[in-house]
């Protein structure tokens, strides 16, 4: 097999030999010819299409709904390395939950000068309505998606935290299921950590945060509807957990208690896994023109009569400017050094750092602090002079809204392009559940940039996905 490594490759070492974790997989791959590999890829794609496994991209010329893009070559992680990653994810999520609870209550971290008050007060996702409130178990972020990358030095870095409504876990589960059906022989002789228990773990996490008065708590998944980009995931998770999928119009609030409208009357709801942004949750509290939420929901929440996952206001901790302080946040609350390193980050709100960014736009990646999906990013080394000049004006007009980082050379994984295996850049989004306890799903969503040389892995920007294997030692 001819394969040219570029930078750090997850499957092969610099000499072109399979890494220890990939040896057994590579041995089995050698038994399969390129034609058979292509047929397996086509079979996998057909399964995704027939099962209706899709995602939505707004404004795309081919239409809104697209079949989930999948590559049949898995990403393999060594179990020992994963143990360290898992410990780092637990540490990070525990610290961020403590941070959010502190920000909305005692604000010790601000008084002690660890995080600037102005940084939080100017965050678009800071919710003053949550001041003085603390949820059950002080768990604000029940479902967390943490984006990890490996640079050319082989080190794993946290690229960003997703603490509001992180999506993608349904595709982790579907990737594994399709992989087992279409390429089952590569699993033989390899012990891979299972991912199938995630829906049960999610339901346990949600129910553990129900109000104490709920003896048989009822949970629902709240979706904005069929036109949301993650609607497939909403339906999938509701089905897998065995709970109702509802829209705002299906719920009503009576005497600060949330009820589900049914043909048999009103049924009390105790836990809402909401997949709606804060702004649209409750027209009484947030955007008054919202037709997606439930009027009075926040009154019921603050009265302790319903649990919301994730809690409103969690976005203050995944603001990309706050991200720069996470190592200090971990040290402050846990008295531990961060196990997983941040990517070096420049805050454009700081005059000195801003001048460095403006003088080095051709070397940096610049991001808005509260965008997602890969939108609004300037890839400095690949951008035109005209684009960099226009972006510099944006930074000067609203410096708080931007951060900058060096452009990392993301690691690669062999990817089937036509009838050849070629290196393509990847990242990894593991999912962490936090309630009464913390659970880290083995592996996560490996996203792959399907275009040669591209570092943009987002599915909305033309990226694909892979099954992620964590080997059990």
Coordinates of C-alpha atoms in Angstrom, one line a residue:
X1 CA 0.0 0.0 0.0
X2 CA 1.5 3.3 -1.1
X3 CA 0.8 6.0 1.5
X4 CA 2.7 9.2 2.2
X5 CA 2.5 10.5 5.7
X6 CA 2.2 14.3 6.2
X7 CA 3.2 15.6 9.6
X8 CA 1.9 13.4 12.5
X9 CA -0.2 10.5 11.2
X10 CA -2.4 8.6 13.7
X11 CA -2.0 5.3 11.9
X12 CA 1.6 5.2 10.7
X13 CA 4.9 6.4 12.2
X14 CA 7.4 8.6 10.2
X15 CA 9.0 5.4 8.8
X16 CA 5.7 4.3 7.4
X17 CA 5.2 1.4 9.9
X18 CA 1.8 1.0 11.6
X19 CA 1.8 2.4 15.2
X20 CA 1.5 -0.3 17.9
X21 CA -2.2 0.4 18.4
X22 CA -2.9 0.1 14.7
X23 CA -0.9 -3.1 14.0
X24 CA -3.8 -5.6 14.1
X25 CA -6.1 -3.3 12.2
X26 CA -3.4 -2.8 9.5
X27 CA -2.8 -6.6 9.3
X28 CA -6.4 -7.2 8.5
X29 CA -6.6 -4.3 6.1
X30 CA -3.7 -5.8 4.1
X31 CA -6.0 -8.8 3.4
X32 CA -8.5 -6.6 1.7
X33 CA -7.9 -5.3 -1.9
X34 CA -8.6 -1.7 -2.9
X35 CA -11.7 -2.8 -4.9
X36 CA -13.2 -4.5 -1.9
X37 CA -12.4 -1.5 0.3
X38 CA -14.3 0.7 -2.2
X39 CA -17.3 -1.7 -2.1
X40 CA -17.3 -1.5 1.7
X41 CA -17.3 2.3 1.5
X42 CA -20.2 2.3 -0.9
X43 CA -22.1 -0.2 1.3
X44 CA -21.6 2.1 4.3
X45 CA -22.8 5.2 2.4
X46 CA -25.9 3.3 1.2
X47 CA -26.7 2.3 4.8
X48 CA -26.6 6.0 5.9
X49 CA -28.8 7.0 3.0
X50 CA -31.4 4.2 3.5
X51 CA -31.5 4.9 7.3
X52 CA -32.1 8.6 6.7
X53 CA -29.0 9.6 8.8
X54 CA -28.7 13.2 7.8
X55 CA -27.8 16.7 8.9
X56 CA -29.0 20.1 7.7
X57 CA -27.0 22.8 6.1
X58 CA -28.7 26.1 5.6
X59 CA -28.3 27.9 2.3
X60 CA -26.6 25.0 0.5
X61 CA -27.2 24.9 -3.3
X62 CA -28.0 21.1 -3.1
X63 CA -30.7 21.6 -0.5
X64 CA -31.0 21.8 3.2
X65 CA -30.8 18.1 4.1
X66 CA -27.7 16.1 3.4
X67 CA -26.7 12.5 4.0
X68 CA -24.1 12.2 6.8
X69 CA -20.6 12.0 5.3
X70 CA -18.6 9.0 6.5
X71 CA -15.2 7.5 5.8
X72 CA -14.7 3.8 6.4
X73 CA -11.1 4.0 7.7
X74 CA -11.3 4.3 11.5
X75 CA -9.2 6.4 13.8
X76 CA -7.5 4.2 16.4
X77 CA -6.4 5.4 19.8
X78 CA -4.2 3.5 22.3
X79 CA -6.0 2.7 25.5
X80 CA -3.2 4.1 27.7
X81 CA -3.2 7.4 25.9
X82 CA -7.0 7.5 26.1
X83 CA -6.8 7.1 29.9
X84 CA -4.9 10.3 30.2
X85 CA -7.3 12.1 27.8
X86 CA -10.2 10.9 29.8
X87 CA -8.7 12.1 33.1
X88 CA -8.1 15.5 31.5
X89 CA -11.7 15.7 30.2
X90 CA -13.1 14.9 33.7
X91 CA -10.9 17.5 35.3
X92 CA -11.9 20.1 32.8
X93 CA -15.6 19.6 33.0
X94 CA -15.6 19.4 36.8
X95 CA -13.7 22.7 37.0
X96 CA -15.9 24.5 34.4
X97 CA -19.0 23.5 36.3
X98 CA -17.5 24.9 39.5
X99 CA -16.5 28.1 37.6
X100 CA -20.0 28.7 36.2
X101 CA -21.6 28.1 39.6
X102 CA -19.2 30.6 41.1
X103 CA -19.7 33.2 38.4
X104 CA -23.5 33.2 39.0
X105 CA -23.2 33.1 42.8
X106 CA -20.2 34.0 45.1
X107 CA -17.9 35.2 42.2
X108 CA -14.8 34.3 44.3
X109 CA -12.7 33.8 41.1
X110 CA -13.4 37.4 40.1
X111 CA -12.7 38.9 43.6
X112 CA -9.4 37.0 43.7
X113 CA -8.4 38.4 40.4
X114 CA -8.0 35.2 38.5
X115 CA -10.5 36.0 35.7
X116 CA -11.3 39.7 34.9
X117 CA -14.8 40.8 35.7
X118 CA -15.0 42.8 32.5
X119 CA -14.4 39.7 30.4
X120 CA -17.4 38.0 31.9
X121 CA -19.7 41.0 32.0
X122 CA -19.0 41.6 28.2
X123 CA -19.6 38.0 27.2
X124 CA -22.6 37.7 24.9
X125 CA -23.5 34.4 26.6
X126 CA -23.4 35.7 30.2
X127 CA -27.0 35.6 31.6
X128 CA -27.7 38.0 34.4
X129 CA -31.0 36.3 34.8
X130 CA -29.2 33.3 36.3
X131 CA -27.5 35.3 39.1
X132 CA -28.1 33.7 42.5
X133 CA -29.2 30.4 41.1
X134 CA -27.5 27.0 41.5
X135 CA -28.8 23.8 39.8
X136 CA -28.9 20.3 41.3
X137 CA -25.4 18.9 42.0
X138 CA -24.2 22.3 40.8
X139 CA -24.1 20.7 37.4
X140 CA -24.6 23.4 34.8
X141 CA -23.1 21.5 31.9
X142 CA -24.7 18.1 31.8
X143 CA -23.6 17.4 28.2
X144 CA -20.2 18.6 27.1
X145 CA -18.4 18.3 23.8
X146 CA -14.7 19.1 24.0
X147 CA -12.9 19.6 20.7
X148 CA -9.4 18.0 20.7
X149 CA -6.6 18.2 18.1
X150 CA -3.2 16.7 17.9
X151 CA -0.4 19.0 16.5
X152 CA 2.6 17.9 14.5
X153 CA 4.5 17.5 17.8
X154 CA 2.2 14.6 18.7
X155 CA 0.7 16.4 21.6
X156 CA -3.1 16.5 22.2
X157 CA -4.5 20.0 22.8
X158 CA -8.0 21.3 23.7
X159 CA -9.1 23.5 20.8
X160 CA -12.4 24.6 22.3
X161 CA -15.2 23.8 24.8
X162 CA -18.8 23.3 23.7
X163 CA -21.0 23.6 26.7
X164 CA -24.3 25.0 25.4
X165 CA -26.0 22.5 23.0
X166 CA -23.1 20.3 21.7
X167 CA -24.1 18.1 18.8
X168 CA -22.6 15.1 17.1
X169 CA -23.0 12.2 19.5
X170 CA -25.7 10.5 17.5
X171 CA -23.3 10.2 14.6
X172 CA -20.7 8.5 16.9
X173 CA -23.3 5.8 17.6
X174 CA -24.4 5.5 14.0
X175 CA -20.8 5.4 12.7
X176 CA -20.0 2.5 14.9
X177 CA -23.2 0.6 14.0
X178 CA -22.7 1.1 10.2
X179 CA -19.0 0.2 10.6
X180 CA -19.9 -3.1 12.3
X181 CA -22.4 -4.0 9.6
X182 CA -20.3 -3.0 6.5
X183 CA -16.8 -3.8 7.6
X184 CA -17.2 -6.3 10.4
X185 CA -14.0 -8.4 9.7
X186 CA -11.7 -5.6 10.9
X187 CA -13.1 -5.9 14.4
X188 CA -11.9 -9.5 14.8
X189 CA -9.1 -9.8 17.2
X190 CA -9.3 -6.2 18.4
X191 CA -10.8 -5.2 21.8
X192 CA -12.6 -1.9 21.3
X193 CA -14.3 0.1 24.1
X194 CA -18.0 0.2 23.4
X195 CA -20.0 3.4 22.9
X196 CA -23.5 1.9 22.8
X197 CA -24.3 2.7 26.4
X198 CA -24.3 6.4 25.9
X199 CA -28.1 6.9 25.6
X200 CA -28.6 5.0 28.9
X201 CA -25.9 7.0 30.6
X202 CA -27.4 10.2 29.2
X203 CA -30.8 9.3 30.6
X204 CA -29.3 8.5 34.0
X205 CA -27.5 11.8 34.1
X206 CA -30.7 13.7 33.2
X207 CA -32.8 11.9 35.8
X208 CA -30.2 12.3 38.5
X209 CA -30.8 16.1 38.2
X210 CA -34.6 15.9 38.5
X211 CA -36.2 17.9 41.3
X212 CA -36.1 16.1 44.7
X213 CA -39.9 16.0 44.7
X214 CA -40.1 13.9 41.5
X215 CA -40.3 10.3 42.6
X216 CA -40.7 8.9 39.0
X217 CA -39.3 11.8 37.0
X218 CA -40.4 12.3 33.4
X219 CA -37.8 13.6 30.9
X220 CA -38.3 15.0 27.4
X221 CA -36.1 16.2 24.6
X222 CA -37.0 19.8 23.5
X223 CA -36.3 20.5 19.8
X224 CA -36.8 23.6 17.8
X225 CA -38.2 21.4 15.0
X226 CA -37.4 19.7 11.7
X227 CA -35.5 22.6 10.2
X228 CA -32.8 22.6 12.9
X229 CA -29.4 21.4 11.6
X230 CA -29.3 18.7 14.4
X231 CA -32.9 17.5 14.1
X232 CA -31.8 13.9 13.3
X233 CA -29.9 13.8 16.5
X234 CA -32.8 15.1 18.5
X235 CA -35.1 12.4 17.2
X236 CA -32.4 9.7 17.6
X237 CA -31.5 10.5 21.2
X238 CA -35.2 10.7 22.2
X239 CA -35.9 7.3 20.6
X240 CA -32.8 5.7 22.1
X241 CA -33.6 7.0 25.6
X242 CA -37.3 6.1 25.3
X243 CA -38.5 9.6 26.0
X244 CA -40.8 12.0 24.2
X245 CA -39.5 14.4 21.6
X246 CA -41.4 17.7 22.1
X247 CA -41.5 21.2 20.7
X248 CA -42.3 24.3 22.7
X249 CA -46.0 24.2 21.7
X250 CA -46.3 20.7 23.3
X251 CA -45.4 22.1 26.8
X252 CA -47.2 24.6 29.1
X253 CA -46.5 26.1 32.5
X254 CA -49.2 26.1 35.1
X255 CA -48.4 27.5 38.6
X256 CA -44.7 27.4 37.9
X257 CA -44.8 23.7 36.9
X258 CA -44.1 22.4 33.4
X259 CA -46.6 20.0 31.8
X260 CA -46.7 18.0 28.6
X261 CA -49.9 18.3 26.6
X262 CA -51.2 14.8 25.7
X263 CA -54.5 13.3 24.5
X264 CA -55.0 12.1 28.1
X265 CA -54.5 15.5 29.7
X266 CA -51.5 17.2 31.2
X267 CA -48.5 15.2 32.4
X268 CA -45.9 16.8 34.6
X269 CA -42.4 17.2 33.1
X270 CA -39.4 17.1 35.5
X271 CA -36.4 17.2 33.2
X272 CA -35.9 18.9 29.8
X273 CA -32.9 18.1 27.7
X274 CA -33.2 21.2 25.7
X275 CA -31.6 21.6 22.2
X276 CA -32.7 25.2 21.9
X277 CA -30.4 28.2 22.4
X278 CA -30.9 30.3 25.6
X279 CA -32.3 33.2 23.6
X280 CA -35.3 31.2 22.5
X281 CA -36.1 29.2 25.6
X282 CA -38.7 31.5 27.2
X283 CA -40.3 34.6 25.7
X284 CA -41.0 35.9 29.1
X285 CA -37.3 35.9 30.1
X286 CA -35.3 36.1 26.9
X287 CA -36.3 37.0 23.4
X288 CA -39.9 38.1 23.4
X289 CA -40.5 37.1 19.8
X290 CA -39.5 33.5 20.3
X291 CA -42.0 30.9 19.1
X292 CA -39.7 28.0 19.9
X293 CA -39.7 28.1 23.7
X294 CA -42.2 27.8 26.5
X295 CA -43.6 30.9 28.2
X296 CA -42.9 30.7 32.0
X297 CA -40.3 28.0 31.7
X298 CA -37.6 30.0 33.5
X299 CA -40.1 30.7 36.4
X300 CA -40.6 27.0 36.8
X301 CA -36.8 26.4 36.6
X302 CA -35.9 29.0 39.2
X303 CA -38.7 27.6 41.5
X304 CA -36.9 24.3 41.4
X305 CA -39.8 22.5 39.7
X306 CA -38.0 21.4 36.5
X307 CA -34.4 20.7 35.5
X308 CA -32.9 22.0 32.3
X309 CA -29.9 20.4 30.6
X310 CA -27.8 22.2 29.8
X311 CA -28.6 25.0 32.2
X312 CA -29.1 28.5 30.7
X313 CA -26.0 30.6 31.1
X314 CA -23.5 27.9 30.6
X315 CA -22.3 29.6 27.4
X316 CA -20.3 32.0 29.6
X317 CA -17.7 29.2 30.0
X318 CA -17.4 28.3 26.3
X319 CA -16.8 31.9 25.3
X320 CA -13.5 31.6 23.4
X321 CA -12.0 34.5 25.4
X322 CA -12.8 32.7 28.7
X323 CA -11.2 29.5 27.2
X324 CA -7.8 31.2 27.5
X325 CA -8.2 31.2 31.3
X326 CA -9.3 27.5 31.7
X327 CA -5.8 26.3 32.9
X328 CA -6.0 29.0 35.7
X329 CA -9.7 28.0 36.4
X330 CA -8.6 24.4 36.9
X331 CA -5.8 25.4 39.2
X332 CA -8.1 27.8 41.2
X333 CA -10.9 25.3 41.9
X334 CA -9.0 21.9 41.9
X335 CA -5.5 23.0 42.8
X336 CA -4.2 20.9 39.9
X337 CA -2.3 21.6 36.8
X338 CA -4.3 21.1 33.6
X339 CA -3.8 17.6 32.2
X340 CA -4.8 18.6 28.7
X341 CA -3.1 21.8 27.4
X342 CA -4.8 24.7 25.7
X343 CA -3.7 26.0 22.3
X344 CA -1.8 29.3 23.0
X345 CA -4.4 32.0 22.6
X346 CA -4.2 35.8 22.1
X347 CA -7.1 37.9 23.4
X348 CA -7.8 40.8 21.0
X349 CA -9.4 42.7 23.9
X350 CA -5.9 43.2 25.4
X351 CA -4.2 46.0 23.6
X352 CA -0.7 44.5 23.6
X353 CA -2.0 41.1 22.4
X354 CA -4.2 42.8 19.8
X355 CA -1.2 44.5 18.2
X356 CA 0.6 41.2 18.0
X357 CA -2.4 39.7 16.3
X358 CA -2.8 42.5 13.8
X359 CA 0.9 42.3 13.0
X360 CA 0.9 38.6 12.4
X361 CA -2.5 37.9 10.7
X362 CA -0.7 35.9 8.0
X363 CA 0.5 33.4 10.6
X364 CA -2.6 33.1 12.8
X365 CA -6.1 31.7 12.9
X366 CA -8.6 34.3 14.2
X367 CA -12.0 33.3 15.5
X368 CA -15.1 35.1 16.8
X369 CA -15.5 34.3 20.5
X370 CA -19.1 33.0 20.2
X371 CA -19.5 31.5 16.8
X372 CA -19.7 27.8 16.0
X373 CA -19.7 25.4 13.0
X374 CA -16.5 26.9 11.6
X375 CA -18.2 30.1 10.6
X376 CA -16.5 33.5 10.7
X377 CA -12.9 32.1 11.0
X378 CA -9.9 33.7 9.3
X379 CA -7.3 31.1 8.3
X380 CA -4.5 33.7 8.1
X381 CA -1.9 31.7 6.2
X382 CA -4.4 30.7 3.6
X383 CA -6.3 34.0 3.3
X384 CA -5.8 36.7 0.7
X385 CA -4.3 40.0 1.7
X386 CA -7.7 41.6 1.0
X387 CA -9.4 39.2 3.4
X388 CA -6.8 39.8 6.1
X389 CA -7.2 43.6 5.7
X390 CA -11.0 43.3 6.0
X391 CA -10.6 41.1 9.1
X392 CA -8.2 43.5 10.7
X393 CA -10.9 46.2 10.5
X394 CA -13.4 43.8 12.2
X395 CA -10.9 43.2 15.0
X396 CA -10.3 47.0 15.5
X397 CA -14.1 47.7 15.6
X398 CA -14.9 45.1 18.2
X399 CA -11.7 43.6 19.7
X400 CA -13.6 41.7 22.5
X401 CA -15.3 39.6 19.9
X402 CA -12.0 38.0 18.6
X403 CA -9.2 35.7 19.7
X404 CA -6.3 34.4 17.7
X405 CA -4.2 31.2 17.8
X406 CA -1.3 29.8 15.9
X407 CA -2.3 27.6 13.0
X408 CA -1.8 24.0 14.1
X409 CA -0.8 21.2 11.7
X410 CA -3.6 18.8 12.6
X411 CA -2.8 15.1 12.6
X412 CA -3.9 12.9 9.7
X413 CA -5.6 9.6 9.3
X414 CA -5.7 7.5 6.1
X415 CA -8.9 8.3 4.2
X416 CA -10.4 6.6 1.2
X417 CA -10.3 9.2 -1.7
X418 CA -11.5 7.5 -4.8
X419 CA -9.6 4.2 -4.9
X420 CA -6.6 5.4 -2.9
X421 CA -5.8 6.0 0.8
X422 CA -4.6 9.5 1.3
X423 CA -3.9 11.5 4.5
X424 CA -6.6 13.9 5.7
X425 CA -6.6 16.1 8.7
X426 CA -8.8 15.3 11.7
X427 CA -10.0 16.5 15.1
X428 CA -11.9 14.7 17.8
X429 CA -14.9 15.7 19.8
X430 CA -15.3 13.5 22.9
X431 CA -18.6 13.7 24.9
X432 CA -18.7 14.1 28.7
X433 CA -21.8 13.8 30.9
X434 CA -21.9 15.5 34.3
X435 CA -24.7 15.1 36.9
X436 CA -24.5 13.1 40.1
X437 CA -21.3 11.7 38.6
X438 CA -19.1 12.2 35.5
X439 CA -19.0 9.8 32.5
X440 CA -16.7 10.1 29.5
X441 CA -17.7 8.3 26.4
X442 CA -14.8 6.3 24.9
X443 CA -13.5 8.0 21.8
X444 CA -16.0 10.5 20.3
X445 CA -16.7 12.0 17.0
X446 CA -13.6 12.1 14.7
X447 CA -14.2 14.8 12.1
X448 CA -12.1 14.7 8.9
X449 CA -11.4 17.5 6.4
X450 CA -12.1 15.7 3.1
X451 CA -10.4 18.2 0.9
X452 CA -6.6 17.8 0.5
X453 CA -4.6 20.2 2.7
X454 CA -7.8 21.6 4.4
X455 CA -7.9 22.0 8.2
X456 CA -11.7 22.7 8.3
X457 CA -13.3 19.6 9.5
X458 CA -16.9 20.9 10.2
X459 CA -19.6 18.9 8.3
X460 CA -21.3 22.2 7.5
X461 CA -18.1 23.2 5.7
X462 CA -17.6 20.0 3.7
X463 CA -16.0 17.8 6.3
X464 CA -16.8 14.1 7.0
X465 CA -16.5 11.7 9.9
X466 CA -14.9 8.4 11.0
X467 CA -15.5 5.7 13.6
X468 CA -13.2 6.2 16.6
X469 CA -11.7 3.2 18.3
X470 CA -10.3 3.2 21.8
X471 CA -8.4 0.0 22.3
X472 CA -8.9 -1.7 25.7
X473 CA -5.5 -2.7 27.2

